[in-house]
mmCIF file of C-alpha atoms and ligand atoms in Angstrom:
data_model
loop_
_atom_site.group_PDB
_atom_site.id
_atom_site.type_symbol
_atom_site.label_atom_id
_atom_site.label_comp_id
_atom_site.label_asym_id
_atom_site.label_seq_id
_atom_site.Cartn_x
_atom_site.Cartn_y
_atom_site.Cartn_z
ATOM 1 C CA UNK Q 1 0.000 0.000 0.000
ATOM 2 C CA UNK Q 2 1.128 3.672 -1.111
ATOM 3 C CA UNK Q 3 2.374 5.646 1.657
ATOM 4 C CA UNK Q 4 -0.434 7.789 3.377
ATOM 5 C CA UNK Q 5 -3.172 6.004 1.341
ATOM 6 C CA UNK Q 6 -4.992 4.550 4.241
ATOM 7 C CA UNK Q 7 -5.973 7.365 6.803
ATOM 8 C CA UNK Q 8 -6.658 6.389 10.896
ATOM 9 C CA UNK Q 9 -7.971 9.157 13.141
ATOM 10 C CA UNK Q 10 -6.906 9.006 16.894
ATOM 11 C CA UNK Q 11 -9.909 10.621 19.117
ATOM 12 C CA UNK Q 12 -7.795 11.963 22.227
ATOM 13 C CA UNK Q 13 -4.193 12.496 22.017
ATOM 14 C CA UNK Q 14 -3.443 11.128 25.731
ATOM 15 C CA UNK Q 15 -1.439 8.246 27.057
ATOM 16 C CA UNK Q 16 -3.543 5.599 25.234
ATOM 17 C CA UNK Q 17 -3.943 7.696 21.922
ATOM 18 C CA UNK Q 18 -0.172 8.542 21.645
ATOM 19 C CA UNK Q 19 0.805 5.316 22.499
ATOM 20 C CA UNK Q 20 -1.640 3.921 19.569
ATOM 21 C CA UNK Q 21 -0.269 6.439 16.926
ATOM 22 C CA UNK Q 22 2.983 5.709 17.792
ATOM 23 C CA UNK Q 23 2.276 1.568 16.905
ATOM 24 C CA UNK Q 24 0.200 2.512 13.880
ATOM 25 C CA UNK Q 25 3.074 4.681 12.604
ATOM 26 C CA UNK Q 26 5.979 2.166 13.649
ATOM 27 C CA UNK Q 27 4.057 -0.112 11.616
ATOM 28 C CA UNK Q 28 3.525 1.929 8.580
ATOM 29 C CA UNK Q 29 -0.316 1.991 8.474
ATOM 30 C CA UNK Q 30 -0.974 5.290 6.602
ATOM 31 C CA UNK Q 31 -1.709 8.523 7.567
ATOM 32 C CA UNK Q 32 -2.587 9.390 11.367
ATOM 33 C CA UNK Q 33 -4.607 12.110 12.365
ATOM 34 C CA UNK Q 34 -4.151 12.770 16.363
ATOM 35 C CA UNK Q 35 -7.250 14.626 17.745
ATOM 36 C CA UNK Q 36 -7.436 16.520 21.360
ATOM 37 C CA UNK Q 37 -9.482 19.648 22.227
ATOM 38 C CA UNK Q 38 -6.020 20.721 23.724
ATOM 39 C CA UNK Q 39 -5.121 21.573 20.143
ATOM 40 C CA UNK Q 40 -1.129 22.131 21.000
ATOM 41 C CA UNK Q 41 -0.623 18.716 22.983
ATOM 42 C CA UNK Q 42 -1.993 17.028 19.729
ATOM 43 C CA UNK Q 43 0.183 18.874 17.077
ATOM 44 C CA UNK Q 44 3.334 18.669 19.676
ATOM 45 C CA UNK Q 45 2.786 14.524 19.720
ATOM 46 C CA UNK Q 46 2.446 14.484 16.269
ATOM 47 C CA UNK Q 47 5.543 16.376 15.114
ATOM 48 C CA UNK Q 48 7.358 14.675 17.605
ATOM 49 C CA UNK Q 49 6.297 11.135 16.420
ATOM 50 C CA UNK Q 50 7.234 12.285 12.753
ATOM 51 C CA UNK Q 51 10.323 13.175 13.579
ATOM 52 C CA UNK Q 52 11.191 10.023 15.278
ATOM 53 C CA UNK Q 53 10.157 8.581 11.773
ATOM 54 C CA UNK Q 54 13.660 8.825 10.929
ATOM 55 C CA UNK Q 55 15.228 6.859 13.975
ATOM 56 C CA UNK Q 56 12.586 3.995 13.634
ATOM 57 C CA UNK Q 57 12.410 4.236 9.364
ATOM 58 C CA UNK Q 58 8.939 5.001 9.006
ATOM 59 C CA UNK Q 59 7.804 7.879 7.059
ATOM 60 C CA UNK Q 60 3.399 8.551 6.872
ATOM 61 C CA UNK Q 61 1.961 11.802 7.696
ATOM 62 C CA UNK Q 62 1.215 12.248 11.185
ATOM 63 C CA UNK Q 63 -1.248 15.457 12.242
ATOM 64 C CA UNK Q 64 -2.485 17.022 14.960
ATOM 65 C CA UNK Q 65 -5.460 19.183 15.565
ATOM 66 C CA UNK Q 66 -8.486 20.238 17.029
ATOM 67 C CA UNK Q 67 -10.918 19.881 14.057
ATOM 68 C CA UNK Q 68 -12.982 17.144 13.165
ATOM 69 C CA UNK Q 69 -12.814 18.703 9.403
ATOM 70 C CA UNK Q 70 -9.126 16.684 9.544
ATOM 71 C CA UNK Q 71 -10.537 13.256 10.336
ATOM 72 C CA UNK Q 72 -12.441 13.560 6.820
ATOM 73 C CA UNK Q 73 -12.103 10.035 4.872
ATOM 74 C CA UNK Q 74 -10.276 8.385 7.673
ATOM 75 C CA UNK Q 75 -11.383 4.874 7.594
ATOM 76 C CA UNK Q 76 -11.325 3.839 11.373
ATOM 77 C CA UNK Q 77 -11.610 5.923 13.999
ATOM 78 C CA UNK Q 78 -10.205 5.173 17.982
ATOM 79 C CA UNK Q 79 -11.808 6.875 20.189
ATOM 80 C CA UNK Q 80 -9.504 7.250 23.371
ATOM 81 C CA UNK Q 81 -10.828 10.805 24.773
ATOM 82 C CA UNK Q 82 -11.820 10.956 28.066
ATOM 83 C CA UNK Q 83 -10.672 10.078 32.118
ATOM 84 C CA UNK Q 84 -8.321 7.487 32.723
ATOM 85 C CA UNK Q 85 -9.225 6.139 36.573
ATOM 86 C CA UNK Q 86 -7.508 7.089 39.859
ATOM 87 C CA UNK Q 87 -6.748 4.937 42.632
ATOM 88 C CA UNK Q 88 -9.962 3.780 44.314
ATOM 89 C CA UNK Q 89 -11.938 4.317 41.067
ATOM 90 C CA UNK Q 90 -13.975 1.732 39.552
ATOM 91 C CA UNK Q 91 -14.012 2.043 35.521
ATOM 92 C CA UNK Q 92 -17.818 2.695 36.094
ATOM 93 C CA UNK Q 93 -17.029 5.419 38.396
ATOM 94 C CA UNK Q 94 -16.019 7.452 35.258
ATOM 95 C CA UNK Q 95 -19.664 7.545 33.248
ATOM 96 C CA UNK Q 96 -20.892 10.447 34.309
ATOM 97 C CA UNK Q 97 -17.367 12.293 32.873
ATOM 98 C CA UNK Q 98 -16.750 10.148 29.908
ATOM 99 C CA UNK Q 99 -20.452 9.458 28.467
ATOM 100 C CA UNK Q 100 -20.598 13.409 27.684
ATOM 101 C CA UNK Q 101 -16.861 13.693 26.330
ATOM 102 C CA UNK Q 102 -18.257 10.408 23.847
ATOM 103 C CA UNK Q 103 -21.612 12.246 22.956
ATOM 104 C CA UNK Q 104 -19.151 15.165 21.504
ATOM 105 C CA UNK Q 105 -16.734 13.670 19.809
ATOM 106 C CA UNK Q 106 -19.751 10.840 18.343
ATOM 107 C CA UNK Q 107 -21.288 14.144 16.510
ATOM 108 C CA UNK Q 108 -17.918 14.396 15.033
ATOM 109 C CA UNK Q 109 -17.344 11.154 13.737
ATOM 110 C CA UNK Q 110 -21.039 11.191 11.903
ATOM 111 C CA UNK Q 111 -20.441 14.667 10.159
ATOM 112 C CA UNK Q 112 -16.741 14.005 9.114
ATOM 113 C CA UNK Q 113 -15.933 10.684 9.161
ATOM 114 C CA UNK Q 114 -19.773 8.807 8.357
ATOM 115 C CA UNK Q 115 -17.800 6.081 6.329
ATOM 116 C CA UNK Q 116 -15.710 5.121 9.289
ATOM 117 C CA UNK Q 117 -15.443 2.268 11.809
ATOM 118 C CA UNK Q 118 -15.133 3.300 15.307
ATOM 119 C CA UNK Q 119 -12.860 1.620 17.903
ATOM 120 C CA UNK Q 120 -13.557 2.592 21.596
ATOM 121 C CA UNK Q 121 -11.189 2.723 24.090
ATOM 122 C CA UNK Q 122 -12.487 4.978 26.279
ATOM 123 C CA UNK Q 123 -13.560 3.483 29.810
ATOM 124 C CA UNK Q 124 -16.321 2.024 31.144
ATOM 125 C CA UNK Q 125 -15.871 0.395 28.037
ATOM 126 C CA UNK Q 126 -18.302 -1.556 27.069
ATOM 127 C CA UNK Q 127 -21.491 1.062 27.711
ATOM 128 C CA UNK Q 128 -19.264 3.865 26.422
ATOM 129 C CA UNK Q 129 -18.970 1.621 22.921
ATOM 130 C CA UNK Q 130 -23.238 1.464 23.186
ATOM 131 C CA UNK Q 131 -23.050 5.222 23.947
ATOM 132 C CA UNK Q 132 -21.200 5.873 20.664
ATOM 133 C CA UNK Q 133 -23.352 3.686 18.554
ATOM 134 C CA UNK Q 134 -26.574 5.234 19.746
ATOM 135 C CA UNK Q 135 -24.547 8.608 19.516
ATOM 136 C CA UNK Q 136 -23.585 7.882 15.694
ATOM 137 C CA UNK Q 137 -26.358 5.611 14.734
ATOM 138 C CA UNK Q 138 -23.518 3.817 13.175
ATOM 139 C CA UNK Q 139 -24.586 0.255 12.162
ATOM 140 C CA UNK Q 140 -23.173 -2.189 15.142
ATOM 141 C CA UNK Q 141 -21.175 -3.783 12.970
ATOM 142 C CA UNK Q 142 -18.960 -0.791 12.739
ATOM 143 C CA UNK Q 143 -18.352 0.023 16.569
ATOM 144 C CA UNK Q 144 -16.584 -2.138 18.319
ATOM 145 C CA UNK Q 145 -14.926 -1.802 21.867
ATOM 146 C CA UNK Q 146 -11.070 -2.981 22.681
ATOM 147 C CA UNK Q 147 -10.842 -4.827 25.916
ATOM 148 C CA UNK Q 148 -10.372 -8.802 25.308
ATOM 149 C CA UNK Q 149 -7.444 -8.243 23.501
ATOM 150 C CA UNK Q 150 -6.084 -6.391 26.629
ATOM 151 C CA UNK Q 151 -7.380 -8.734 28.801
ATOM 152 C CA UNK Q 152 -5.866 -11.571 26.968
ATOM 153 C CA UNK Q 153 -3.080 -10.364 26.635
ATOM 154 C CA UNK Q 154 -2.690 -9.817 30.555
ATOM 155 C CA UNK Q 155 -3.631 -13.189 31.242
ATOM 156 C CA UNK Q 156 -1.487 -14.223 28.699
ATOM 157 C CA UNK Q 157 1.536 -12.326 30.324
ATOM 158 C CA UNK Q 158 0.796 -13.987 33.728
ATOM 159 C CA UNK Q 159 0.606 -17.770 32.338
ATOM 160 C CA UNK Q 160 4.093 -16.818 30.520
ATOM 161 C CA UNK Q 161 4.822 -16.234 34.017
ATOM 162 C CA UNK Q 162 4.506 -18.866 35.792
ATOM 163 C CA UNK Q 163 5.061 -21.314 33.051
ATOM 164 C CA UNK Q 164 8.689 -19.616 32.529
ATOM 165 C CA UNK Q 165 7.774 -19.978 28.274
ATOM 166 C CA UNK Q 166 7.336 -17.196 25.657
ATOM 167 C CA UNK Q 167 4.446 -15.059 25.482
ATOM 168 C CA UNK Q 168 4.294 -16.335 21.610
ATOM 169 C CA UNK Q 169 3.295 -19.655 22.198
ATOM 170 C CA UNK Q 170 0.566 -18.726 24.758
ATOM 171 C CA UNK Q 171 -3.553 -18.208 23.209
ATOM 172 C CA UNK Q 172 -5.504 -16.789 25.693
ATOM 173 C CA UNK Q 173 -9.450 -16.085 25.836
ATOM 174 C CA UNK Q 174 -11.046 -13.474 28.836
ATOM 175 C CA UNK Q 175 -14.502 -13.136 27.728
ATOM 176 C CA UNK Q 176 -17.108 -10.266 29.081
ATOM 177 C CA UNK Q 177 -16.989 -7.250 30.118
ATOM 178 C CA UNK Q 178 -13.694 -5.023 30.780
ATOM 179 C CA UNK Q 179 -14.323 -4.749 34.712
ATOM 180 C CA UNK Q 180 -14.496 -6.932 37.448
ATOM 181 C CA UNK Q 181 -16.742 -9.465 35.687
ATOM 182 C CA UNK Q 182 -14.716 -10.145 32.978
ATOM 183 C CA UNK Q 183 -14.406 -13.941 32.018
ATOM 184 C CA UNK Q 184 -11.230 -15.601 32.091
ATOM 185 C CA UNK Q 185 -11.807 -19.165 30.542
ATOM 186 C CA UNK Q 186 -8.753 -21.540 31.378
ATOM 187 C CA UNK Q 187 -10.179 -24.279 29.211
ATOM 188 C CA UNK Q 188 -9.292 -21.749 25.938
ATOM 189 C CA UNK Q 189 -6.172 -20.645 27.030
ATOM 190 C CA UNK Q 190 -3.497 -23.181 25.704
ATOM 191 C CA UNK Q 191 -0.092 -23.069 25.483
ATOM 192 C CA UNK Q 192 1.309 -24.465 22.124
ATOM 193 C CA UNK Q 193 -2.123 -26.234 22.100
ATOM 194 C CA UNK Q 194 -1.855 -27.598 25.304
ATOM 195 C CA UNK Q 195 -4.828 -26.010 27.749
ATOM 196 C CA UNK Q 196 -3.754 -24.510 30.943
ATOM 197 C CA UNK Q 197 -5.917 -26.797 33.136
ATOM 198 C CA UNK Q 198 -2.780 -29.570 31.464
ATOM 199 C CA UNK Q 199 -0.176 -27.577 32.659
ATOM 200 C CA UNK Q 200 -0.882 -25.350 35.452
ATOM 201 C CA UNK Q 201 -2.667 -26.290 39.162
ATOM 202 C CA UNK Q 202 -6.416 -25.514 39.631
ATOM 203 C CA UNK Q 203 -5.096 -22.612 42.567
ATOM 204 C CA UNK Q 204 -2.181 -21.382 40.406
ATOM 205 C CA UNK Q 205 -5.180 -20.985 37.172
ATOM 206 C CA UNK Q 206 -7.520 -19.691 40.058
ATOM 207 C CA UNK Q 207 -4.607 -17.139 40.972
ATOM 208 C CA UNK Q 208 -3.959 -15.810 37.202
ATOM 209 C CA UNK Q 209 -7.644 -15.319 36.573
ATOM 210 C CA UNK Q 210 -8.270 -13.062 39.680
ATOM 211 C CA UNK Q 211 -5.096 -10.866 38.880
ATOM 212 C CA UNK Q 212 -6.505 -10.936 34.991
ATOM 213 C CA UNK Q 213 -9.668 -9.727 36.606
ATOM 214 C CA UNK Q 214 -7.734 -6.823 38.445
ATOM 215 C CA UNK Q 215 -5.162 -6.357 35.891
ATOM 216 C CA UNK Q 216 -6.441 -2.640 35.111
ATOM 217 C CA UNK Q 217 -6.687 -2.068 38.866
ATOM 218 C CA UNK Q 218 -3.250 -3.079 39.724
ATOM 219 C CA UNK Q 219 -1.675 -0.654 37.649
ATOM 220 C CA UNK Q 220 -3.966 2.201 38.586
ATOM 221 C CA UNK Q 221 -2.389 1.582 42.023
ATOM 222 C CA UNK Q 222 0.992 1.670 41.223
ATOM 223 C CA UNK Q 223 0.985 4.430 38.879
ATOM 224 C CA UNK Q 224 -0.959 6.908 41.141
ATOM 225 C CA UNK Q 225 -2.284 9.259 38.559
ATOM 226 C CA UNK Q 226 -3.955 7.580 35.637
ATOM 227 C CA UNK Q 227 -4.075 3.930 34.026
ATOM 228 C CA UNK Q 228 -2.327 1.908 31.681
ATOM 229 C CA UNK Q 229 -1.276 2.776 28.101
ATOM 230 C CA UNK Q 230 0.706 0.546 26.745
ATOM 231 C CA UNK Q 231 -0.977 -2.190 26.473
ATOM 232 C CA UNK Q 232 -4.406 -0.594 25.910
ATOM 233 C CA UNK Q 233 -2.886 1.575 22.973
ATOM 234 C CA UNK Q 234 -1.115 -1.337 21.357
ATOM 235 C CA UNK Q 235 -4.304 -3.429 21.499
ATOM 236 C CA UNK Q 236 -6.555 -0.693 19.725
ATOM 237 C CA UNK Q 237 -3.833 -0.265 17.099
ATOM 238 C CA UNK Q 238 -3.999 -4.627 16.377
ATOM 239 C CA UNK Q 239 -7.531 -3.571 15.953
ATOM 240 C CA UNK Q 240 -7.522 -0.849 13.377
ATOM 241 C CA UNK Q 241 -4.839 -3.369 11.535
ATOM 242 C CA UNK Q 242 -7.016 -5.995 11.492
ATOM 243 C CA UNK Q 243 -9.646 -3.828 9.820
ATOM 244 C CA UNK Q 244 -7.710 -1.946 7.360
ATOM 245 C CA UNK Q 245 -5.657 -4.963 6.120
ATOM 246 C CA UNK Q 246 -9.620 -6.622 6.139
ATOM 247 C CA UNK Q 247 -7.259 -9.774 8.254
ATOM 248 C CA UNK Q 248 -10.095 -11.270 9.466
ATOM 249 C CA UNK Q 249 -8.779 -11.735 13.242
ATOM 250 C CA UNK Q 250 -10.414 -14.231 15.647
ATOM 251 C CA UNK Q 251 -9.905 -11.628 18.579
ATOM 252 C CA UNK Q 252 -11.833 -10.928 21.979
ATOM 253 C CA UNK Q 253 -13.683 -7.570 21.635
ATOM 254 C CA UNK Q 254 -16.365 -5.784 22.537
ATOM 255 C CA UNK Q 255 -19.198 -6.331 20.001
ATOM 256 C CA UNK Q 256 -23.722 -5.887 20.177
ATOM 257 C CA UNK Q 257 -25.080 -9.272 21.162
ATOM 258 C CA UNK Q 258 -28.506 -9.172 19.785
ATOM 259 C CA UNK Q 259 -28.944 -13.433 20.918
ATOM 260 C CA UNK Q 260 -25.589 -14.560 20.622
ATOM 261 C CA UNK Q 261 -24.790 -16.256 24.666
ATOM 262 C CA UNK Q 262 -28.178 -15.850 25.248
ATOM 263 C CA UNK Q 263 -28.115 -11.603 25.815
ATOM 264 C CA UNK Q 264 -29.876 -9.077 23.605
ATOM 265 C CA UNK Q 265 -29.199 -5.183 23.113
ATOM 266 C CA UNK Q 266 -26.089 -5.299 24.943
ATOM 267 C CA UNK Q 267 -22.247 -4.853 24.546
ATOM 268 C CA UNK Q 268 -19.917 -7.404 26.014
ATOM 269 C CA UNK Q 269 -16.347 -9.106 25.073
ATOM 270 C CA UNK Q 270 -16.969 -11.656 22.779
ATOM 271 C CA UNK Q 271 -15.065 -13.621 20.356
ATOM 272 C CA UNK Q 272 -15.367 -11.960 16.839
ATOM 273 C CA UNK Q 273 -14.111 -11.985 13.573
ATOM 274 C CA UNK Q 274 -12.642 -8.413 12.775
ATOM 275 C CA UNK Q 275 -12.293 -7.414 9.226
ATOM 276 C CA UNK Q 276 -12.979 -4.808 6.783
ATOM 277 C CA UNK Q 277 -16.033 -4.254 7.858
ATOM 278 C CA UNK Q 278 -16.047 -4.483 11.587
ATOM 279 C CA UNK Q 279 -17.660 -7.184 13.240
ATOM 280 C CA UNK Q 280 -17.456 -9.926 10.162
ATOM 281 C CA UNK Q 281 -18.742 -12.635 12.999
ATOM 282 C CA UNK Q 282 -19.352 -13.501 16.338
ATOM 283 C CA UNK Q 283 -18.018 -17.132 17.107
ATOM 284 C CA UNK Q 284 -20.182 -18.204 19.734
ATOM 285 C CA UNK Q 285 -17.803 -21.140 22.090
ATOM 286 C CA UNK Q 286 -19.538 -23.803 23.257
ATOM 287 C CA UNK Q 287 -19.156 -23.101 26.799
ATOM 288 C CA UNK Q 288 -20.329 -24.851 30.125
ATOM 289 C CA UNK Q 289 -22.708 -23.647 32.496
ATOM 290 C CA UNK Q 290 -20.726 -22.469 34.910
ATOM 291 C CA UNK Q 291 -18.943 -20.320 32.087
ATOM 292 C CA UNK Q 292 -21.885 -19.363 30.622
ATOM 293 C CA UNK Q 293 -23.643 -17.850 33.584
ATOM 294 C CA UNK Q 294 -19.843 -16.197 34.695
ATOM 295 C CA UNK Q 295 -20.696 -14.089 30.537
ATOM 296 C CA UNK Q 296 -24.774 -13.610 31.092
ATOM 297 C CA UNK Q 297 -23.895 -12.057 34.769
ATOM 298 C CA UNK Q 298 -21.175 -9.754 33.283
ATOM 299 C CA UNK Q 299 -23.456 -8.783 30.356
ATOM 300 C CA UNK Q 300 -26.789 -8.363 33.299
ATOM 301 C CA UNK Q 301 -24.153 -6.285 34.874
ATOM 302 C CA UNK Q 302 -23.690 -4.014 31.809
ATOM 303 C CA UNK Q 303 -27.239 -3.682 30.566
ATOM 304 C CA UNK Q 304 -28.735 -3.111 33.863
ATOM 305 C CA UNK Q 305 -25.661 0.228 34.072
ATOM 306 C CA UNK Q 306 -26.967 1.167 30.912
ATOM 307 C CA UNK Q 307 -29.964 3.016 32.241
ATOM 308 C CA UNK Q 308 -27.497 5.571 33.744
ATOM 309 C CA UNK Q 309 -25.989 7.025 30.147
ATOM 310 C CA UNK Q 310 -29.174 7.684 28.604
ATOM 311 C CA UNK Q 311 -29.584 10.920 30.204
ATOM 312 C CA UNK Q 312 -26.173 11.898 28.223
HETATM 313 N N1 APR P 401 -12.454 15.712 22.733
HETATM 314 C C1 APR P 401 -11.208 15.323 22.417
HETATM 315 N N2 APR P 401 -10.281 14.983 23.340
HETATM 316 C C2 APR P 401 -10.655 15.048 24.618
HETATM 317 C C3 APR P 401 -11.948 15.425 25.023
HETATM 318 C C4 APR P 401 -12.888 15.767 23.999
HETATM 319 N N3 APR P 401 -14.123 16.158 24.289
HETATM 320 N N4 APR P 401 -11.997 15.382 26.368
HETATM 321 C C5 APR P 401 -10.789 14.963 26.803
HETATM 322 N N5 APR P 401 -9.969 14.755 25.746
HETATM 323 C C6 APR P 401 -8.584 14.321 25.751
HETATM 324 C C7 APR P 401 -7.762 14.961 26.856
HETATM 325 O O1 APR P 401 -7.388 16.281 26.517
HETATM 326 C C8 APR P 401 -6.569 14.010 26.952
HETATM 327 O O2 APR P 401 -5.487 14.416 26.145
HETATM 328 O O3 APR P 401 -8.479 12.935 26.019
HETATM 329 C C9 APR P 401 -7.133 12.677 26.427
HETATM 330 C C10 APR P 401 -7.126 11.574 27.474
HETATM 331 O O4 APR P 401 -5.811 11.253 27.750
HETATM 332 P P1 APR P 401 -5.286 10.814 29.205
HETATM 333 O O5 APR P 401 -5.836 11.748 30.222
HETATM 334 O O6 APR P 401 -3.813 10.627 29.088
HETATM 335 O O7 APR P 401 -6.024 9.417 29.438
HETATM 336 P P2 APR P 401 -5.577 7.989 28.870
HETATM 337 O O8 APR P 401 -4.713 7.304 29.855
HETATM 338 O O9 APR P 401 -5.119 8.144 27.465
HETATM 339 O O10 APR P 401 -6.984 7.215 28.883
HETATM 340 C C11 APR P 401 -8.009 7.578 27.987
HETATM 341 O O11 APR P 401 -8.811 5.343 27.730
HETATM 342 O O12 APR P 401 -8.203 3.330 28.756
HETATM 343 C C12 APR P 401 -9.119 4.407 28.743
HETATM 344 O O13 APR P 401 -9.803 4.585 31.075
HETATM 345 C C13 APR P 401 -9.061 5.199 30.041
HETATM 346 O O14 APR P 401 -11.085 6.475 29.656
HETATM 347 C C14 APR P 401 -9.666 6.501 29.606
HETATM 348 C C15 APR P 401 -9.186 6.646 28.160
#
């Protein structure tokens, strides 16, 4: 692909949207338009990134601005604006702030970039990614919410861990939502094909699932002002891949159930298909009971929260 022919626009030019540009541009995706309403913090990231172009050989327009009129024929758009969590803060703890910050920057996206599918980042994640669909009236297909991948890839880090092997050869699978209900599910996790429940004790797969849970939490702690990036941003940025280079993914994200697991009108980590045009497929797992009700009481969790962002 031509240099700057693909376009991604990057909704908050923070910790998680830098950190998102920054993979996008290492790996040559296209042009990058960074977005803040602190107009100089986006431009300074951006000419800094393009400048670093040279020292990591990679060479597509990076902007910053303020104006939505940039994000014109971008063909995914990561929506990272809004409050990162403090110590003591649950993710829902942020609606109130974040649900309005979405509602503004979802006008956006429909006037300048109507074409577009939208990845959310910003938390509570899974009712903000509702909030921007009813915001856009985007088809639910095309907004989609990053979490599983994050979540996976957490578990995945801790099973690395205590196993003492590569991250590469480890698959992991945390279904539900991003918060404290989220779905770990040993019995999909494998390492080189081998499941977890083969290789690790029940406690020490009991142990790894409850820090999974927390994962988000235990950084917020350590960090003292604000939540992870790293991570987050590189997962979004797999995402918008996936999508532009229409890969066709099997990755955990939050996508509208409408039946699938058993829950309707909701939005809840899921394993999907991710391709050119957003959701290609839900793969619905053949789970157990126990797992089963573990997803529907995450997903009872969410729509019952939902109530609480209509007034935004
Ligand atoms: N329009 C555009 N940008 C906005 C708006 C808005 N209406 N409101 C806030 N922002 C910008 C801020 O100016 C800031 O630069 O969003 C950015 C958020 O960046 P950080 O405060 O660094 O937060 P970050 O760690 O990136 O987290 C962003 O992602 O993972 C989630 O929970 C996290 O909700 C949080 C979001």
């Amino acid at each position: 692909m031509a240099r700057g022919s693909r376009k991604v626009a990057i909704i908050g030019a923070g910790n998680v949207g830098a950190t998102c540009a920054f993979v996008l541009a290492e790996r040559k995706i296209g042009e990058i338009v960074l977005l803040d309403i602190f107009e100089g913090f986006a431009k300074g990231k951006a000419l800094d990134m393009s400048q670093g172009g040279k020292i990591l050989n990679y060479d597509g327009k990076i902007i910053g601005t303020k104006d939505y009129a940039d994000i014109a024929g971008s063909e995914v758009v990561i929506v990272t604006s809004g409050f990162p969590r403090q110590p003591g803060m649950s993710r829902e703890d942020l609606i109130g702030k974040n649900a309005e910050i979405v509602s503004q920057v979802g006008e956006g996206i429909k006037k300048y970039a109507p074409e577009s599918i939208i990845i959310m980042v910003t938390n509570p994640l899974d009712l903000m990614t509702y909030h921007m669909q009813k915001v856009t009236g985007f088809s639910h297909k095309k907004v989609i919410g990053q979490a599983g991948i994050l979540d996976s890839a957490r578990m995945t880090h801790f099973v690395a861990d205590a196993l003492g092997c590569s991250n590469e050869d480890v698959q992991a699978m945390v279904l539900g939502g991003h918060g404290d209900t989220m779905v770990p599910l040993p019995r999909y996790t494998t390492v080189g094909g081998i499941p977890i429940t083969q290789l690790l004790s029940r406690e020490e797969i009991e142990a790894i699932s409850t820090r999974t849970a927390n994962g988000g939490g235990e950084i917020v702690k350590l960090l003292e002002r604000g939540s992870a990036f790293y991570a987050p941003g590189s997962a979004a940025a797999i995402m918008a891949e996936s999508v532009l280079n229409d890969r066709r993914r099997l990755l955990p994200c939050s996508a509208y159930l409408n039946g699938e697991y058993g829950m309707e009108d909701v939005y809840i980590g899921v394993p999907i298909i991710l391709g050119k045009n957003g959701v290609e497929e839900i793969i619905q797992l053949d789970l157990k009971e126990i797992e089963i009700n573990k997803l529907q009481n995450s997903g009872s969790f969410y729509k019952e929260q939902l109530q609480s962002i209509l007034q935004y």
